[in-house]
């Protein structure tokens, strides 16, 4: 087996896999037999994301189920979970994970806090993965377009609204790594001409769903911070920016007023 793994590492490294040794171990672990291992290696060396090949992605120390085409949660997005955990009150708060993809954000947050979790995505494949990933937390998953997917009785009750919407400008998609550009569904990446199309839609509807003092959270690039903050302010939310040098991540939040609903 040692020789086989060594040869596998050589093949992966030749294909450009930077962490070839770690990937080889994961592929060997995931494969049920030699034939399946060979099929998985062939998928990987032609550029298919490792997460799709093995069927899961690591996020906040948890293995999240992902199917081909479903957005793969990024390490930097863990800042959204960290900030959401800070904002969740001690009681069982209502949390919504909108554009949930695999459901990774809500699932990771539920490990840290006792929450009443609702997740939603327009993509049936993403919703299918999310149902698996949030099952242990008792989360509920809905399929539909943004707020239209949510139960009506959540209006005015959401303490934390996570919305990891696509925010890559259309013209920048071509500059993304091939693993994302060629394998993840375009709708999970493309945020429109300035990257803020979906962000604007969520911000515009958020006040109707947030509880007094509730908070909306977005991931952002540094260059979009000012524009996102302006959108939130115009929609009656108080913007705040959170940064992490360790994660190379930026989060923009919008807090609803405590009174006046």
C-alpha positions as a Python dict, from the first residue, in 0.01 Angstrom:
ca = {
    (1, 'X'): (0, 0, 0),
    (2, 'X'): (289, 235, 77),
    (3, 'X'): (411, 214, -284),
    (4, 'X'): (60, 270, -410),
    (5, 'X'): (14, 580, -199),
    (6, 'X'): (351, 710, -311),
    (7, 'X'): (248, 670, -674),
    (8, 'X'): (-82, 840, -599),
    (9, 'X'): (99, 1136, -445),
    (10, 'X'): (318, 1161, -755),
    (11, 'X'): (11, 1168, -982),
    (12, 'X'): (-163, 1431, -773),
    (13, 'X'): (146, 1648, -752),
    (14, 'X'): (193, 1626, -1129),
    (15, 'X'): (-166, 1744, -1170),
    (16, 'X'): (-88, 2055, -965),
    (17, 'X'): (-231, 1952, -629),
    (18, 'X'): (-34, 2154, -375),
    (19, 'X'): (-125, 1933, -78),
    (20, 'X'): (-80, 1605, -261),
    (21, 'X'): (11, 1397, 45),
    (22, 'X'): (-295, 1511, 243),
    (23, 'X'): (-523, 1460, -57),
    (24, 'X'): (-388, 1112, -117),
    (25, 'X'): (-471, 1015, 241),
    (26, 'X'): (-824, 1151, 208),
    (27, 'X'): (-885, 969, -120),
    (28, 'X'): (-759, 640, 23),
    (29, 'X'): (-983, 687, 326),
    (30, 'X'): (-1290, 763, 112),
    (31, 'X'): (-1252, 483, -142),
    (32, 'X'): (-1417, 149, -70),
    (33, 'X'): (-1188, -46, -300),
    (34, 'X'): (-906, -8, -552),
    (35, 'X'): (-1138, 48, -847),
    (36, 'X'): (-1323, 328, -671),
    (37, 'X'): (-993, 484, -564),
    (38, 'X'): (-873, 488, -922),
    (39, 'X'): (-1196, 648, -1041),
    (40, 'X'): (-1168, 913, -771),
    (41, 'X'): (-806, 988, -855),
    (42, 'X'): (-895, 1030, -1222),
    (43, 'X'): (-1165, 1282, -1128),
    (44, 'X'): (-921, 1474, -912),
    (45, 'X'): (-631, 1490, -1157),
    (46, 'X'): (-851, 1645, -1426),
    (47, 'X'): (-939, 1924, -1187),
    (48, 'X'): (-1260, 1827, -1010),
    (49, 'X'): (-1260, 1976, -658),
    (50, 'X'): (-1146, 1733, -392),
    (51, 'X'): (-1461, 1807, -191),
    (52, 'X'): (-1682, 1676, -471),
    (53, 'X'): (-1465, 1370, -516),
    (54, 'X'): (-1473, 1264, -149),
    (55, 'X'): (-1826, 1400, -89),
    (56, 'X'): (-1754, 1642, 195),
    (57, 'X'): (-1584, 1968, 284),
    (58, 'X'): (-1415, 2063, 611),
    (59, 'X'): (-1570, 2374, 768),
    (60, 'X'): (-1526, 2493, 1127),
    (61, 'X'): (-1377, 2153, 1205),
    (62, 'X'): (-1685, 1966, 1080),
    (63, 'X'): (-1728, 1750, 772),
    (64, 'X'): (-2010, 1897, 564),
    (65, 'X'): (-2172, 1689, 291),
    (66, 'X'): (-2139, 1849, -54),
    (67, 'X'): (-2261, 1727, -393),
    (68, 'X'): (-2107, 1826, -727),
    (69, 'X'): (-2217, 2177, -823),
    (70, 'X'): (-2307, 2281, -469),
    (71, 'X'): (-2103, 2574, -335),
    (72, 'X'): (-1804, 2452, -134),
    (73, 'X'): (-1779, 2641, 199),
    (74, 'X'): (-1457, 2842, 226),
    (75, 'X'): (-1230, 2865, 528),
    (76, 'X'): (-1259, 3246, 531),
    (77, 'X'): (-1637, 3218, 571),
    (78, 'X'): (-1581, 3086, 922),
    (79, 'X'): (-1568, 3454, 1023),
    (80, 'X'): (-1941, 3473, 950),
    (81, 'X'): (-2000, 3190, 1195),
    (82, 'X'): (-1774, 3347, 1459),
    (83, 'X'): (-1955, 3681, 1437),
    (84, 'X'): (-2299, 3518, 1433),
    (85, 'X'): (-2209, 3318, 1745),
    (86, 'X'): (-2114, 3642, 1920),
    (87, 'X'): (-2451, 3796, 1831),
    (88, 'X'): (-2676, 3505, 1927),
    (89, 'X'): (-2833, 3565, 2270),
    (90, 'X'): (-2832, 3299, 2540),
    (91, 'X'): (-3188, 3179, 2481),
    (92, 'X'): (-3296, 2967, 2183),
    (93, 'X'): (-3281, 3240, 1918),
    (94, 'X'): (-3427, 3218, 1568),
    (95, 'X'): (-3147, 3203, 1311),
    (96, 'X'): (-3194, 3201, 935),
    (97, 'X'): (-2923, 3089, 691),
    (98, 'X'): (-3031, 3235, 356),
    (99, 'X'): (-2858, 3118, 34),
    (100, 'X'): (-2743, 2838, 260),
    (101, 'X'): (-2569, 2622, 0),
    (102, 'X'): (-2465, 2306, 184),
    (103, 'X'): (-2604, 2449, 508),
    (104, 'X'): (-2253, 2469, 654),
    (105, 'X'): (-2292, 2807, 825),
    (106, 'X'): (-2607, 2716, 1013),
    (107, 'X'): (-2477, 2372, 1103),
    (108, 'X'): (-2151, 2513, 1239),
    (109, 'X'): (-2332, 2786, 1433),
    (110, 'X'): (-2566, 2531, 1590),
    (111, 'X'): (-2264, 2347, 1733),
    (112, 'X'): (-2164, 2667, 1915),
    (113, 'X'): (-2504, 2801, 2019),
    (114, 'X'): (-2851, 2666, 2099),
    (115, 'X'): (-3052, 2805, 1807),
    (116, 'X'): (-3381, 2754, 1626),
    (117, 'X'): (-3235, 2712, 1278),
    (118, 'X'): (-3398, 2769, 940),
    (119, 'X'): (-3201, 2734, 616),
    (120, 'X'): (-3306, 2807, 258),
    (121, 'X'): (-3161, 2785, -92),
    (122, 'X'): (-3304, 2807, -441),
    (123, 'X'): (-3102, 2503, -558),
    (124, 'X'): (-3261, 2165, -475),
    (125, 'X'): (-2919, 1995, -465),
    (126, 'X'): (-2795, 2247, -209),
    (127, 'X'): (-3109, 2204, 0),
    (128, 'X'): (-3061, 1827, -12),
    (129, 'X'): (-2706, 1861, 128),
    (130, 'X'): (-2822, 2113, 388),
    (131, 'X'): (-3087, 1874, 522),
    (132, 'X'): (-2813, 1623, 597),
    (133, 'X'): (-2578, 1880, 752),
    (134, 'X'): (-2832, 2049, 981),
    (135, 'X'): (-3018, 1733, 1082),
    (136, 'X'): (-2832, 1687, 1410),
    (137, 'X'): (-2920, 2045, 1510),
    (138, 'X'): (-3287, 1990, 1427),
    (139, 'X'): (-3266, 2255, 1155),
    (140, 'X'): (-3536, 2296, 894),
    (141, 'X'): (-3449, 2348, 528),
    (142, 'X'): (-3662, 2511, 259),
    (143, 'X'): (-3621, 2538, -117),
    (144, 'X'): (-3703, 2868, -283),
    (145, 'X'): (-3589, 3218, -375),
    (146, 'X'): (-3459, 3411, -73),
    (147, 'X'): (-3734, 3515, 171),
    (148, 'X'): (-4006, 3354, -39),
    (149, 'X'): (-3885, 3017, 86),
    (150, 'X'): (-3932, 3096, 455),
    (151, 'X'): (-4237, 3027, 674),
    (152, 'X'): (-4441, 3343, 711),
    (153, 'X'): (-4446, 3321, 1090),
    (154, 'X'): (-4075, 3406, 1102),
    (155, 'X'): (-4145, 3770, 1007),
    (156, 'X'): (-4014, 3998, 1278),
    (157, 'X'): (-3862, 3711, 1478),
    (158, 'X'): (-3517, 3654, 1325),
    (159, 'X'): (-3232, 3744, 1562),
    (160, 'X'): (-2950, 3653, 1325),
    (161, 'X'): (-2984, 3642, 947),
    (162, 'X'): (-2685, 3487, 771),
    (163, 'X'): (-2674, 3557, 399),
    (164, 'X'): (-2362, 3429, 225),
    (165, 'X'): (-2485, 3553, -111),
    (166, 'X'): (-2266, 3540, -424),
    (167, 'X'): (-2064, 3861, -439),
    (168, 'X'): (-1813, 3811, -720),
    (169, 'X'): (-1863, 4069, -1000),
    (170, 'X'): (-1958, 3902, -1328),
    (171, 'X'): (-1641, 4013, -1507),
    (172, 'X'): (-1425, 3869, -1228),
    (173, 'X'): (-1562, 3513, -1258),
    (174, 'X'): (-1304, 3439, -1528),
    (175, 'X'): (-1025, 3524, -1284),
    (176, 'X'): (-1136, 3271, -1024),
    (177, 'X'): (-950, 2940, -973),
    (178, 'X'): (-1063, 2674, -1224),
    (179, 'X'): (-1194, 2448, -947),
    (180, 'X'): (-1457, 2708, -861),
    (181, 'X'): (-1509, 2861, -1205),
    (182, 'X'): (-1549, 2534, -1391),
    (183, 'X'): (-1727, 2318, -1134),
    (184, 'X'): (-1941, 2526, -898),
    (185, 'X'): (-2277, 2643, -1030),
    (186, 'X'): (-2250, 2991, -1182),
    (187, 'X'): (-2539, 3117, -972),
    (188, 'X'): (-2343, 3048, -652),
    (189, 'X'): (-2061, 3279, -762),
    (190, 'X'): (-2200, 3556, -983),
    (191, 'X'): (-2314, 3864, -794),
    (192, 'X'): (-2389, 4078, -1099),
    (193, 'X'): (-2199, 4371, -1247),
    (194, 'X'): (-2069, 4502, -912),
    (195, 'X'): (-2121, 4181, -714),
    (196, 'X'): (-2403, 4322, -503),
    (197, 'X'): (-2722, 4221, -688),
    (198, 'X'): (-2829, 3954, -436),
    (199, 'X'): (-2698, 4154, -143),
    (200, 'X'): (-2930, 4442, -233),
    (201, 'X'): (-3231, 4211, -255),
    (202, 'X'): (-3162, 4059, 85),
    (203, 'X'): (-3093, 4394, 248),
    (204, 'X'): (-3414, 4541, 108),
    (205, 'X'): (-3626, 4265, 260),
    (206, 'X'): (-3438, 4207, 583),
    (207, 'X'): (-3613, 4464, 804),
    (208, 'X'): (-3943, 4283, 759),
    (209, 'X'): (-3795, 3961, 896),
    (210, 'X'): (-3547, 4076, 1159),
    (211, 'X'): (-3652, 4101, 1522),
    (212, 'X'): (-3593, 4437, 1691),
    (213, 'X'): (-3215, 4460, 1737),
    (214, 'X'): (-3162, 4160, 1506),
    (215, 'X'): (-2862, 4150, 1274),
    (216, 'X'): (-2804, 4067, 907),
    (217, 'X'): (-2457, 3938, 812),
    (218, 'X'): (-2282, 3927, 474),
    (219, 'X'): (-1937, 3818, 365),
    (220, 'X'): (-1764, 4088, 159),
    (221, 'X'): (-1448, 4169, -27),
    (222, 'X'): (-1262, 4467, 114),
    (223, 'X'): (-1336, 4678, -194),
    (224, 'X'): (-1712, 4628, -150),
    (225, 'X'): (-1732, 4732, 215),
    (226, 'X'): (-1831, 5093, 157),
    (227, 'X'): (-2094, 5007, -103),
    (228, 'X'): (-2246, 4736, 115),
    (229, 'X'): (-2254, 4968, 415),
    (230, 'X'): (-2432, 5233, 210),
    (231, 'X'): (-2694, 4981, 97),
    (232, 'X'): (-2761, 4868, 453),
    (233, 'X'): (-2784, 5225, 580),
    (234, 'X'): (-3030, 5317, 305),
    (235, 'X'): (-3246, 5019, 408),
    (236, 'X'): (-3262, 5136, 769),
    (237, 'X'): (-2996, 4905, 911),
    (238, 'X'): (-2692, 5015, 1111),
    (239, 'X'): (-2379, 4889, 930),
    (240, 'X'): (-2068, 4752, 1097),
    (241, 'X'): (-1753, 4598, 951),
    (242, 'X'): (-1569, 4300, 1101),
    (243, 'X'): (-1229, 4188, 975),
    (244, 'X'): (-999, 3893, 1041),
    (245, 'X'): (-638, 3901, 925),
    (246, 'X'): (-595, 3536, 1021),
    (247, 'X'): (-880, 3425, 794),
    (248, 'X'): (-827, 3696, 532),
    (249, 'X'): (-1197, 3768, 564),
    (250, 'X'): (-1434, 4063, 588),
    (251, 'X'): (-1792, 4062, 714),
    (252, 'X'): (-2042, 4348, 690),
    (253, 'X'): (-2337, 4345, 929),
    (254, 'X'): (-2657, 4547, 946),
    (255, 'X'): (-2842, 4582, 1276),
    (256, 'X'): (-3214, 4656, 1295),
    (257, 'X'): (-3342, 4921, 1533),
    (258, 'X'): (-3441, 4801, 1878),
    (259, 'X'): (-3779, 4976, 1863),
    (260, 'X'): (-4018, 5125, 1614),
    (261, 'X'): (-4146, 4807, 1450),
}
